[in-house]
């Protein structure tokens, strides 16, 4: 059996990579992938805590709930990215710095 601390270390590593990607990349799609990495790290934590303590069986239910919310978030975010691309002709987050009309 894998020790609990390995789950926590792996999850922290995955979350930190996701945070670094979300904060440093210019492309909106790559930043969205960083957010997804952070959500997956939270899922690993939920499942690890549910495995560690049998009375916390809800951790698996919450993990499935987070996966469903992440799928909905991706749909909305991709729709916004498509609309931003139609308006600005770019998905570079540094070029998209205004939402007012000229």
PDB file of N, CA, C and O in Angstrom, residues 20-100:
ATOM      1  N   UNK A  20       1.771  27.241 -11.229  1.00  0.00           N
ATOM      2  CA  UNK A  20       2.813  27.905 -12.010  1.00  0.00           C
ATOM      3  C   UNK A  20       2.395  28.062 -13.468  1.00  0.00           C
ATOM      4  O   UNK A  20       2.607  29.119 -14.072  1.00  0.00           O
ATOM      5  N   UNK A  21       1.765  27.033 -14.021  1.00  0.00           N
ATOM      6  CA  UNK A  21       1.316  27.107 -15.412  1.00  0.00           C
ATOM      7  C   UNK A  21       0.215  28.151 -15.562  1.00  0.00           C
ATOM      8  O   UNK A  21       0.222  28.957 -16.494  1.00  0.00           O
ATOM      9  N   UNK A  22      -0.740  28.152 -14.640  1.00  0.00           N
ATOM     10  CA  UNK A  22      -1.866  29.084 -14.735  1.00  0.00           C
ATOM     11  C   UNK A  22      -1.417  30.535 -14.597  1.00  0.00           C
ATOM     12  O   UNK A  22      -2.012  31.426 -15.197  1.00  0.00           O
ATOM     13  N   UNK A  23      -0.370  30.784 -13.828  1.00  0.00           N
ATOM     14  CA  UNK A  23       0.070  32.158 -13.608  1.00  0.00           C
ATOM     15  C   UNK A  23       1.084  32.664 -14.625  1.00  0.00           C
ATOM     16  O   UNK A  23       1.215  33.874 -14.813  1.00  0.00           O
ATOM     17  N   UNK A  24       1.809  31.757 -15.284  1.00  0.00           N
ATOM     18  CA  UNK A  24       2.904  32.221 -16.135  1.00  0.00           C
ATOM     19  C   UNK A  24       2.649  32.113 -17.627  1.00  0.00           C
ATOM     20  O   UNK A  24       3.286  32.829 -18.393  1.00  0.00           O
ATOM     21  N   UNK A  25       1.760  31.260 -18.053  1.00  0.00           N
ATOM     22  CA  UNK A  25       1.577  31.062 -19.494  1.00  0.00           C
ATOM     23  C   UNK A  25       0.692  32.142 -20.083  1.00  0.00           C
ATOM     24  O   UNK A  25      -0.197  32.669 -19.437  1.00  0.00           O
ATOM     25  N   UNK A  26       0.932  32.446 -21.339  1.00  0.00           N
ATOM     26  CA  UNK A  26       0.205  33.512 -22.018  1.00  0.00           C
ATOM     27  C   UNK A  26      -1.048  33.010 -22.709  1.00  0.00           C
ATOM     28  O   UNK A  26      -1.999  33.741 -22.873  1.00  0.00           O
ATOM     29  N   UNK A  27      -1.052  31.774 -23.138  1.00  0.00           N
ATOM     30  CA  UNK A  27      -2.198  31.234 -23.865  1.00  0.00           C
ATOM     31  C   UNK A  27      -3.330  30.900 -22.895  1.00  0.00           C
ATOM     32  O   UNK A  27      -3.110  30.314 -21.829  1.00  0.00           O
ATOM     33  N   UNK A  28      -4.531  31.266 -23.262  1.00  0.00           N
ATOM     34  CA  UNK A  28      -5.689  31.010 -22.399  1.00  0.00           C
ATOM     35  C   UNK A  28      -5.948  29.514 -22.260  1.00  0.00           C
ATOM     36  O   UNK A  28      -6.355  29.048 -21.191  1.00  0.00           O
ATOM     37  N   UNK A  29      -5.701  28.755 -23.302  1.00  0.00           N
ATOM     38  CA  UNK A  29      -5.937  27.318 -23.240  1.00  0.00           C
ATOM     39  C   UNK A  29      -4.936  26.652 -22.310  1.00  0.00           C
ATOM     40  O   UNK A  29      -5.290  25.769 -21.526  1.00  0.00           O
ATOM     41  N   UNK A  30      -3.683  27.065 -22.351  1.00  0.00           N
ATOM     42  CA  UNK A  30      -2.672  26.486 -21.463  1.00  0.00           C
ATOM     43  C   UNK A  30      -2.954  26.884 -20.014  1.00  0.00           C
ATOM     44  O   UNK A  30      -2.781  26.076 -19.096  1.00  0.00           O
ATOM     45  N   UNK A  31      -3.402  28.115 -19.793  1.00  0.00           N
ATOM     46  CA  UNK A  31      -3.772  28.526 -18.432  1.00  0.00           C
ATOM     47  C   UNK A  31      -4.944  27.696 -17.921  1.00  0.00           C
ATOM     48  O   UNK A  31      -4.989  27.331 -16.745  1.00  0.00           O
ATOM     49  N   UNK A  32      -5.865  27.370 -18.793  1.00  0.00           N
ATOM     50  CA  UNK A  32      -6.991  26.516 -18.426  1.00  0.00           C
ATOM     51  C   UNK A  32      -6.513  25.114 -18.058  1.00  0.00           C
ATOM     52  O   UNK A  32      -7.036  24.504 -17.122  1.00  0.00           O
ATOM     53  N   UNK A  33      -5.493  24.624 -18.756  1.00  0.00           N
ATOM     54  CA  UNK A  33      -4.938  23.314 -18.403  1.00  0.00           C
ATOM     55  C   UNK A  33      -4.280  23.360 -17.023  1.00  0.00           C
ATOM     56  O   UNK A  33      -4.325  22.382 -16.272  1.00  0.00           O
ATOM     57  N   UNK A  34      -3.682  24.480 -16.658  1.00  0.00           N
ATOM     58  CA  UNK A  34      -3.119  24.631 -15.321  1.00  0.00           C
ATOM     59  C   UNK A  34      -4.187  24.573 -14.245  1.00  0.00           C
ATOM     60  O   UNK A  34      -3.993  23.967 -13.190  1.00  0.00           O
ATOM     61  N   UNK A  35      -5.330  25.192 -14.509  1.00  0.00           N
ATOM     62  CA  UNK A  35      -6.448  25.130 -13.559  1.00  0.00           C
ATOM     63  C   UNK A  35      -6.942  23.695 -13.418  1.00  0.00           C
ATOM     64  O   UNK A  35      -7.257  23.231 -12.312  1.00  0.00           O
ATOM     65  N   UNK A  36      -6.977  22.966 -14.513  1.00  0.00           N
ATOM     66  CA  UNK A  36      -7.402  21.567 -14.463  1.00  0.00           C
ATOM     67  C   UNK A  36      -6.410  20.722 -13.646  1.00  0.00           C
ATOM     68  O   UNK A  36      -6.817  19.813 -12.925  1.00  0.00           O
ATOM     69  N   UNK A  37      -5.133  21.017 -13.749  1.00  0.00           N
ATOM     70  CA  UNK A  37      -4.146  20.310 -12.921  1.00  0.00           C
ATOM     71  C   UNK A  37      -4.396  20.562 -11.438  1.00  0.00           C
ATOM     72  O   UNK A  37      -4.279  19.654 -10.614  1.00  0.00           O
ATOM     73  N   UNK A  38      -4.743  21.792 -11.097  1.00  0.00           N
ATOM     74  CA  UNK A  38      -5.029  22.100  -9.691  1.00  0.00           C
ATOM     75  C   UNK A  38      -6.270  21.366  -9.205  1.00  0.00           C
ATOM     76  O   UNK A  38      -6.301  20.872  -8.066  1.00  0.00           O
ATOM     77  N   UNK A  39      -7.287  21.258 -10.045  1.00  0.00           N
ATOM     78  CA  UNK A  39      -8.487  20.509  -9.664  1.00  0.00           C
ATOM     79  C   UNK A  39      -8.188  19.019  -9.499  1.00  0.00           C
ATOM     80  O   UNK A  39      -8.721  18.365  -8.592  1.00  0.00           O
ATOM     81  N   UNK A  40      -7.324  18.479 -10.342  1.00  0.00           N
ATOM     82  CA  UNK A  40      -6.944  17.076 -10.199  1.00  0.00           C
ATOM     83  C   UNK A  40      -6.147  16.834  -8.919  1.00  0.00           C
ATOM     84  O   UNK A  40      -6.281  15.786  -8.285  1.00  0.00           O
ATOM     85  N   UNK A  41      -5.333  17.800  -8.530  1.00  0.00           N
ATOM     86  CA  UNK A  41      -4.602  17.680  -7.266  1.00  0.00           C
ATOM     87  C   UNK A  41      -5.570  17.657  -6.085  1.00  0.00           C
ATOM     88  O   UNK A  41      -5.392  16.896  -5.131  1.00  0.00           O
ATOM     89  N   UNK A  42      -6.614  18.473  -6.150  1.00  0.00           N
ATOM     90  CA  UNK A  42      -7.630  18.456  -5.096  1.00  0.00           C
ATOM     91  C   UNK A  42      -8.355  17.113  -5.067  1.00  0.00           C
ATOM     92  O   UNK A  42      -8.668  16.588  -3.988  1.00  0.00           O
ATOM     93  N   UNK A  43      -8.602  16.530  -6.235  1.00  0.00           N
ATOM     94  CA  UNK A  43      -9.234  15.213  -6.284  1.00  0.00           C
ATOM     95  C   UNK A  43      -8.365  14.145  -5.646  1.00  0.00           C
ATOM     96  O   UNK A  43      -8.867  13.258  -4.950  1.00  0.00           O
ATOM     97  N   UNK A  44      -7.073  14.203  -5.887  1.00  0.00           N
ATOM     98  CA  UNK A  44      -6.169  13.231  -5.266  1.00  0.00           C
ATOM     99  C   UNK A  44      -6.236  13.354  -3.746  1.00  0.00           C
ATOM    100  O   UNK A  44      -6.265  12.353  -3.030  1.00  0.00           O
ATOM    101  N   UNK A  45      -6.277  14.578  -3.241  1.00  0.00           N
ATOM    102  CA  UNK A  45      -6.408  14.780  -1.798  1.00  0.00           C
ATOM    103  C   UNK A  45      -7.707  14.201  -1.267  1.00  0.00           C
ATOM    104  O   UNK A  45      -7.726  13.537  -0.215  1.00  0.00           O
ATOM    105  N   UNK A  46      -8.809  14.448  -1.943  1.00  0.00           N
ATOM    106  CA  UNK A  46     -10.098  13.943  -1.487  1.00  0.00           C
ATOM    107  C   UNK A  46     -10.120  12.422  -1.427  1.00  0.00           C
ATOM    108  O   UNK A  46     -10.577  11.832  -0.447  1.00  0.00           O
ATOM    109  N   UNK A  47      -9.628  11.786  -2.464  1.00  0.00           N
ATOM    110  CA  UNK A  47      -9.627  10.325  -2.496  1.00  0.00           C
ATOM    111  C   UNK A  47      -8.647   9.759  -1.469  1.00  0.00           C
ATOM    112  O   UNK A  47      -8.930   8.744  -0.818  1.00  0.00           O
ATOM    113  N   UNK A  48      -7.505  10.408  -1.276  1.00  0.00           N
ATOM    114  CA  UNK A  48      -6.529   9.931  -0.291  1.00  0.00           C
ATOM    115  C   UNK A  48      -7.088  10.018   1.121  1.00  0.00           C
ATOM    116  O   UNK A  48      -6.925   9.084   1.923  1.00  0.00           O
ATOM    117  N   UNK A  49      -7.764  11.110   1.448  1.00  0.00           N
ATOM    118  CA  UNK A  49      -8.362  11.221   2.775  1.00  0.00           C
ATOM    119  C   UNK A  49      -9.501  10.230   2.954  1.00  0.00           C
ATOM    120  O   UNK A  49      -9.694   9.696   4.052  1.00  0.00           O
ATOM    121  N   UNK A  50     -10.262   9.957   1.906  1.00  0.00           N
ATOM    122  CA  UNK A  50     -11.332   8.965   2.001  1.00  0.00           C
ATOM    123  C   UNK A  50     -10.759   7.566   2.187  1.00  0.00           C
ATOM    124  O   UNK A  50     -11.343   6.738   2.892  1.00  0.00           O
ATOM    125  N   UNK A  51      -9.607   7.285   1.579  1.00  0.00           N
ATOM    126  CA  UNK A  51      -8.980   5.979   1.741  1.00  0.00           C
ATOM    127  C   UNK A  51      -8.357   5.836   3.128  1.00  0.00           C
ATOM    128  O   UNK A  51      -8.385   4.766   3.717  1.00  0.00           O
ATOM    129  N   UNK A  52      -7.826   6.921   3.650  1.00  0.00           N
ATOM    130  CA  UNK A  52      -7.165   6.888   4.957  1.00  0.00           C
ATOM    131  C   UNK A  52      -8.158   6.648   6.089  1.00  0.00           C
ATOM    132  O   UNK A  52      -7.887   5.878   7.004  1.00  0.00           O
ATOM    133  N   UNK A  53      -9.299   7.313   6.038  1.00  0.00           N
ATOM    134  CA  UNK A  53     -10.292   7.199   7.093  1.00  0.00           C
ATOM    135  C   UNK A  53     -11.583   6.654   6.482  1.00  0.00           C
ATOM    136  O   UNK A  53     -12.192   7.313   5.643  1.00  0.00           O
ATOM    137  N   UNK A  54     -11.991   5.470   6.906  1.00  0.00           N
ATOM    138  CA  UNK A  54     -13.165   4.818   6.312  1.00  0.00           C
ATOM    139  C   UNK A  54     -14.450   5.593   6.587  1.00  0.00           C
ATOM    140  O   UNK A  54     -15.417   5.488   5.836  1.00  0.00           O
ATOM    141  N   UNK A  55     -14.477   6.373   7.649  1.00  0.00           N
ATOM    142  CA  UNK A  55     -15.690   7.137   7.944  1.00  0.00           C
ATOM    143  C   UNK A  55     -15.863   8.332   7.007  1.00  0.00           C
ATOM    144  O   UNK A  55     -16.923   8.940   6.972  1.00  0.00           O
ATOM    145  N   UNK A  56     -14.823   8.665   6.241  1.00  0.00           N
ATOM    146  CA  UNK A  56     -14.896   9.767   5.286  1.00  0.00           C
ATOM    147  C   UNK A  56     -15.169   9.230   3.882  1.00  0.00           C
ATOM    148  O   UNK A  56     -14.508   9.587   2.925  1.00  0.00           O
ATOM    149  N   UNK A  57     -16.161   8.392   3.743  1.00  0.00           N
ATOM    150  CA  UNK A  57     -16.497   7.830   2.447  1.00  0.00           C
ATOM    151  C   UNK A  57     -17.001   8.855   1.471  1.00  0.00           C
ATOM    152  O   UNK A  57     -17.072   8.610   0.270  1.00  0.00           O
ATOM    153  N   UNK A  58     -17.370  10.025   1.963  1.00  0.00           N
ATOM    154  CA  UNK A  58     -17.868  11.073   1.096  1.00  0.00           C
ATOM    155  C   UNK A  58     -16.774  11.680   0.229  1.00  0.00           C
ATOM    156  O   UNK A  58     -17.069  12.416  -0.696  1.00  0.00           O
ATOM    157  N   UNK A  59     -15.529  11.396   0.530  1.00  0.00           N
ATOM    158  CA  UNK A  59     -14.430  11.942  -0.268  1.00  0.00           C
ATOM    159  C   UNK A  59     -14.502  11.505  -1.710  1.00  0.00           C
ATOM    160  O   UNK A  59     -14.232  12.282  -2.625  1.00  0.00           O
ATOM    161  N   UNK A  60     -14.890  10.257  -1.928  1.00  0.00           N
ATOM    162  CA  UNK A  60     -15.023   9.768  -3.300  1.00  0.00           C
ATOM    163  C   UNK A  60     -16.185  10.448  -4.012  1.00  0.00           C
ATOM    164  O   UNK A  60     -16.102  10.746  -5.206  1.00  0.00           O
ATOM    165  N   UNK A  61     -17.264  10.690  -3.298  1.00  0.00           N
ATOM    166  CA  UNK A  61     -18.416  11.372  -3.875  1.00  0.00           C
ATOM    167  C   UNK A  61     -18.033  12.801  -4.248  1.00  0.00           C
ATOM    168  O   UNK A  61     -18.387  13.289  -5.322  1.00  0.00           O
ATOM    169  N   UNK A  62     -17.310  13.470  -3.363  1.00  0.00           N
ATOM    170  CA  UNK A  62     -16.861  14.832  -3.661  1.00  0.00           C
ATOM    171  C   UNK A  62     -15.907  14.853  -4.848  1.00  0.00           C
ATOM    172  O   UNK A  62     -15.917  15.795  -5.648  1.00  0.00           O
ATOM    173  N   UNK A  63     -15.065  13.819  -4.982  1.00  0.00           N
ATOM    174  CA  UNK A  63     -14.138  13.755  -6.113  1.00  0.00           C
ATOM    175  C   UNK A  63     -14.910  13.657  -7.428  1.00  0.00           C
ATOM    176  O   UNK A  63     -14.573  14.336  -8.405  1.00  0.00           O
ATOM    177  N   UNK A  64     -15.953  12.841  -7.457  1.00  0.00           N
ATOM    178  CA  UNK A  64     -16.776  12.745  -8.665  1.00  0.00           C
ATOM    179  C   UNK A  64     -17.473  14.076  -8.926  1.00  0.00           C
ATOM    180  O   UNK A  64     -17.575  14.526 -10.074  1.00  0.00           O
ATOM    181  N   UNK A  65     -17.937  14.732  -7.871  1.00  0.00           N
ATOM    182  CA  UNK A  65     -18.583  16.034  -8.014  1.00  0.00           C
ATOM    183  C   UNK A  65     -17.608  17.055  -8.594  1.00  0.00           C
ATOM    184  O   UNK A  65     -17.974  17.854  -9.474  1.00  0.00           O
ATOM    185  N   UNK A  66     -16.363  17.049  -8.142  1.00  0.00           N
ATOM    186  CA  UNK A  66     -15.352  17.979  -8.660  1.00  0.00           C
ATOM    187  C   UNK A  66     -15.071  17.692 -10.131  1.00  0.00           C
ATOM    188  O   UNK A  66     -14.885  18.616 -10.929  1.00  0.00           O
ATOM    189  N   UNK A  67     -15.059  16.419 -10.522  1.00  0.00           N
ATOM    190  CA  UNK A  67     -14.833  16.070 -11.923  1.00  0.00           C
ATOM    191  C   UNK A  67     -15.961  16.613 -12.794  1.00  0.00           C
ATOM    192  O   UNK A  67     -15.728  17.155 -13.882  1.00  0.00           O
ATOM    193  N   UNK A  68     -17.202  16.493 -12.317  1.00  0.00           N
ATOM    194  CA  UNK A  68     -18.345  17.010 -13.070  1.00  0.00           C
ATOM    195  C   UNK A  68     -18.270  18.533 -13.179  1.00  0.00           C
ATOM    196  O   UNK A  68     -18.503  19.106 -14.257  1.00  0.00           O
ATOM    197  N   UNK A  69     -17.936  19.196 -12.085  1.00  0.00           N
ATOM    198  CA  UNK A  69     -17.802  20.657 -12.112  1.00  0.00           C
ATOM    199  C   UNK A  69     -16.663  21.079 -13.039  1.00  0.00           C
ATOM    200  O   UNK A  69     -16.775  22.063 -13.769  1.00  0.00           O
ATOM    201  N   UNK A  70     -15.571  20.325 -13.046  1.00  0.00           N
ATOM    202  CA  UNK A  70     -14.444  20.649 -13.929  1.00  0.00           C
ATOM    203  C   UNK A  70     -14.845  20.511 -15.388  1.00  0.00           C
ATOM    204  O   UNK A  70     -14.435  21.329 -16.225  1.00  0.00           O
ATOM    205  N   UNK A  71     -15.644  19.512 -15.711  1.00  0.00           N
ATOM    206  CA  UNK A  71     -16.096  19.343 -17.090  1.00  0.00           C
ATOM    207  C   UNK A  71     -16.984  20.515 -17.508  1.00  0.00           C
ATOM    208  O   UNK A  71     -16.856  21.037 -18.627  1.00  0.00           O
ATOM    209  N   UNK A  72     -17.869  20.940 -16.621  1.00  0.00           N
ATOM    210  CA  UNK A  72     -18.716  22.092 -16.926  1.00  0.00           C
ATOM    211  C   UNK A  72     -17.884  23.363 -17.049  1.00  0.00           C
ATOM    212  O   UNK A  72     -18.137  24.207 -17.919  1.00  0.00           O
ATOM    213  N   UNK A  73     -16.870  23.493 -16.208  1.00  0.00           N
ATOM    214  CA  UNK A  73     -15.995  24.668 -16.252  1.00  0.00           C
ATOM    215  C   UNK A  73     -15.232  24.734 -17.567  1.00  0.00           C
ATOM    216  O   UNK A  73     -15.064  25.807 -18.151  1.00  0.00           O
ATOM    217  N   UNK A  74     -14.794  23.586 -18.064  1.00  0.00           N
ATOM    218  CA  UNK A  74     -14.078  23.554 -19.335  1.00  0.00           C
ATOM    219  C   UNK A  74     -14.999  23.973 -20.470  1.00  0.00           C
ATOM    220  O   UNK A  74     -14.595  24.733 -21.358  1.00  0.00           O
ATOM    221  N   UNK A  75     -16.241  23.515 -20.451  1.00  0.00           N
ATOM    222  CA  UNK A  75     -17.193  23.906 -21.506  1.00  0.00           C
ATOM    223  C   UNK A  75     -17.413  25.415 -21.522  1.00  0.00           C
ATOM    224  O   UNK A  75     -17.370  26.043 -22.585  1.00  0.00           O
ATOM    225  N   UNK A  76     -17.627  25.998 -20.363  1.00  0.00           N
ATOM    226  CA  UNK A  76     -17.853  27.444 -20.291  1.00  0.00           C
ATOM    227  C   UNK A  76     -16.586  28.211 -20.675  1.00  0.00           C
ATOM    228  O   UNK A  76     -16.642  29.194 -21.427  1.00  0.00           O
ATOM    229  N   UNK A  77     -15.442  27.761 -20.192  1.00  0.00           N
ATOM    230  CA  UNK A  77     -14.190  28.457 -20.489  1.00  0.00           C
ATOM    231  C   UNK A  77     -13.852  28.388 -21.972  1.00  0.00           C
ATOM    232  O   UNK A  77     -13.411  29.386 -22.561  1.00  0.00           O
ATOM    233  N   UNK A  78     -14.056  27.251 -22.605  1.00  0.00           N
ATOM    234  CA  UNK A  78     -13.776  27.157 -24.030  1.00  0.00           C
ATOM    235  C   UNK A  78     -14.732  28.021 -24.847  1.00  0.00           C
ATOM    236  O   UNK A  78     -14.329  28.612 -25.857  1.00  0.00           O
ATOM    237  N   UNK A  79     -15.988  28.113 -24.412  1.00  0.00           N
ATOM    238  CA  UNK A  79     -16.925  29.006 -25.095  1.00  0.00           C
ATOM    239  C   UNK A  79     -16.466  30.462 -24.971  1.00  0.00           C
ATOM    240  O   UNK A  79     -16.527  31.229 -25.950  1.00  0.00           O
ATOM    241  N   UNK A  80     -15.992  30.851 -23.787  1.00  0.00           N
ATOM    242  CA  UNK A  80     -15.469  32.213 -23.616  1.00  0.00           C
ATOM    243  C   UNK A  80     -14.222  32.451 -24.449  1.00  0.00           C
ATOM    244  O   UNK A  80     -14.046  33.530 -25.030  1.00  0.00           O
ATOM    245  N   UNK A  81     -13.356  31.458 -24.527  1.00  0.00           N
ATOM    246  CA  UNK A  81     -12.132  31.600 -25.322  1.00  0.00           C
ATOM    247  C   UNK A  81     -12.477  31.764 -26.795  1.00  0.00           C
ATOM    248  O   UNK A  81     -11.874  32.581 -27.505  1.00  0.00           O
ATOM    249  N   UNK A  82     -13.467  31.017 -27.272  1.00  0.00           N
ATOM    250  CA  UNK A  82     -13.879  31.157 -28.670  1.00  0.00           C
ATOM    251  C   UNK A  82     -14.421  32.563 -28.933  1.00  0.00           C
ATOM    252  O   UNK A  82     -14.104  33.190 -29.946  1.00  0.00           O
ATOM    253  N   UNK A  83     -15.246  33.071 -28.025  1.00  0.00           N
ATOM    254  CA  UNK A  83     -15.788  34.427 -28.199  1.00  0.00           C
ATOM    255  C   UNK A  83     -14.685  35.487 -28.133  1.00  0.00           C
ATOM    256  O   UNK A  83     -14.696  36.455 -28.896  1.00  0.00           O
ATOM    257  N   UNK A  84     -13.740  35.317 -27.222  1.00  0.00           N
ATOM    258  CA  UNK A  84     -12.620  36.259 -27.145  1.00  0.00           C
ATOM    259  C   UNK A  84     -11.783  36.212 -28.409  1.00  0.00           C
ATOM    260  O   UNK A  84     -11.299  37.247 -28.887  1.00  0.00           O
ATOM    261  N   UNK A  85     -11.591  35.024 -28.960  1.00  0.00           N
ATOM    262  CA  UNK A  85     -10.823  34.916 -30.197  1.00  0.00           C
ATOM    263  C   UNK A  85     -11.559  35.590 -31.346  1.00  0.00           C
ATOM    264  O   UNK A  85     -10.931  36.243 -32.190  1.00  0.00           O
ATOM    265  N   UNK A  86     -12.869  35.448 -31.393  1.00  0.00           N
ATOM    266  CA  UNK A  86     -13.630  36.106 -32.452  1.00  0.00           C
ATOM    267  C   UNK A  86     -13.537  37.624 -32.347  1.00  0.00           C
ATOM    268  O   UNK A  86     -13.501  38.311 -33.361  1.00  0.00           O
ATOM    269  N   UNK A  87     -13.471  38.138 -31.131  1.00  0.00           N
ATOM    270  CA  UNK A  87     -13.436  39.590 -30.940  1.00  0.00           C
ATOM    271  C   UNK A  87     -12.022  40.160 -31.096  1.00  0.00           C
ATOM    272  O   UNK A  87     -11.805  41.144 -31.779  1.00  0.00           O
ATOM    273  N   UNK A  88     -11.035  39.533 -30.442  1.00  0.00           N
ATOM    274  CA  UNK A  88      -9.674  40.071 -30.418  1.00  0.00           C
ATOM    275  C   UNK A  88      -8.739  39.439 -31.446  1.00  0.00           C
ATOM    276  O   UNK A  88      -7.621  39.895 -31.622  1.00  0.00           O
ATOM    277  N   UNK A  89      -9.130  38.329 -32.068  1.00  0.00           N
ATOM    278  CA  UNK A  89      -8.300  37.579 -33.014  1.00  0.00           C
ATOM    279  C   UNK A  89      -7.011  37.069 -32.372  1.00  0.00           C
ATOM    280  O   UNK A  89      -5.973  36.952 -33.022  1.00  0.00           O
ATOM    281  N   UNK A  90      -7.069  36.778 -31.080  1.00  0.00           N
ATOM    282  CA  UNK A  90      -5.924  36.241 -30.358  1.00  0.00           C
ATOM    283  C   UNK A  90      -6.417  35.599 -29.066  1.00  0.00           C
ATOM    284  O   UNK A  90      -7.426  36.020 -28.513  1.00  0.00           O
ATOM    285  N   UNK A  91      -5.681  34.571 -28.610  1.00  0.00           N
ATOM    286  CA  UNK A  91      -5.985  34.004 -27.292  1.00  0.00           C
ATOM    287  C   UNK A  91      -4.850  34.281 -26.308  1.00  0.00           C
ATOM    288  O   UNK A  91      -4.794  33.703 -25.236  1.00  0.00           O
ATOM    289  N   UNK A  92      -3.956  35.185 -26.696  1.00  0.00           N
ATOM    290  CA  UNK A  92      -2.871  35.602 -25.810  1.00  0.00           C
ATOM    291  C   UNK A  92      -3.459  36.463 -24.695  1.00  0.00           C
ATOM    292  O   UNK A  92      -4.043  37.514 -24.953  1.00  0.00           O
ATOM    293  N   UNK A  93      -3.293  36.017 -23.457  1.00  0.00           N
ATOM    294  CA  UNK A  93      -3.911  36.712 -22.328  1.00  0.00           C
ATOM    295  C   UNK A  93      -3.328  38.095 -22.091  1.00  0.00           C
ATOM    296  O   UNK A  93      -3.987  38.954 -21.519  1.00  0.00           O
ATOM    297  N   UNK A  94      -2.096  38.332 -22.524  1.00  0.00           N
ATOM    298  CA  UNK A  94      -1.492  39.654 -22.338  1.00  0.00           C
ATOM    299  C   UNK A  94      -1.988  40.666 -23.382  1.00  0.00           C
ATOM    300  O   UNK A  94      -1.910  41.861 -23.165  1.00  0.00           O
ATOM    301  N   UNK A  95      -2.471  40.176 -24.515  1.00  0.00           N
ATOM    302  CA  UNK A  95      -3.026  41.083 -25.518  1.00  0.00           C
ATOM    303  C   UNK A  95      -4.489  41.408 -25.223  1.00  0.00           C
ATOM    304  O   UNK A  95      -4.995  42.434 -25.644  1.00  0.00           O
ATOM    305  N   UNK A  96      -5.156  40.507 -24.514  1.00  0.00           N
ATOM    306  CA  UNK A  96      -6.553  40.721 -24.161  1.00  0.00           C
ATOM    307  C   UNK A  96      -6.580  41.409 -22.802  1.00  0.00           C
ATOM    308  O   UNK A  96      -6.669  40.790 -21.758  1.00  0.00           O
ATOM    309  N   UNK A  97      -6.462  42.728 -22.808  1.00  0.00           N
ATOM    310  CA  UNK A  97      -6.393  43.443 -21.545  1.00  0.00           C
ATOM    311  C   UNK A  97      -7.524  44.453 -21.394  1.00  0.00           C
ATOM    312  O   UNK A  97      -7.557  45.214 -20.447  1.00  0.00           O
ATOM    313  N   UNK A  98      -8.440  44.465 -22.324  1.00  0.00           N
ATOM    314  CA  UNK A  98      -9.550  45.399 -22.230  1.00  0.00           C
ATOM    315  C   UNK A  98     -10.833  44.715 -22.683  1.00  0.00           C
ATOM    316  O   UNK A  98     -10.816  43.887 -23.573  1.00  0.00           O
ATOM    317  N   UNK A  99     -11.929  45.055 -22.051  1.00  0.00           N
ATOM    318  CA  UNK A  99     -13.215  44.525 -22.443  1.00  0.00           C
ATOM    319  C   UNK A  99     -14.163  45.629 -22.868  1.00  0.00           C
ATOM    320  O   UNK A  99     -15.344  45.391 -23.080  1.00  0.00           O
ATOM    321  N   UNK A 100     -13.656  46.846 -22.963  1.00  0.00           N
ATOM    322  CA  UNK A 100     -14.520  47.949 -23.398  1.00  0.00           C
ATOM    323  C   UNK A 100     -14.421  48.117 -24.902  1.00  0.00           C
ATOM    324  O   UNK A 100     -13.437  47.744 -25.529  1.00  0.00           O
TER     325      UNK A 100
END
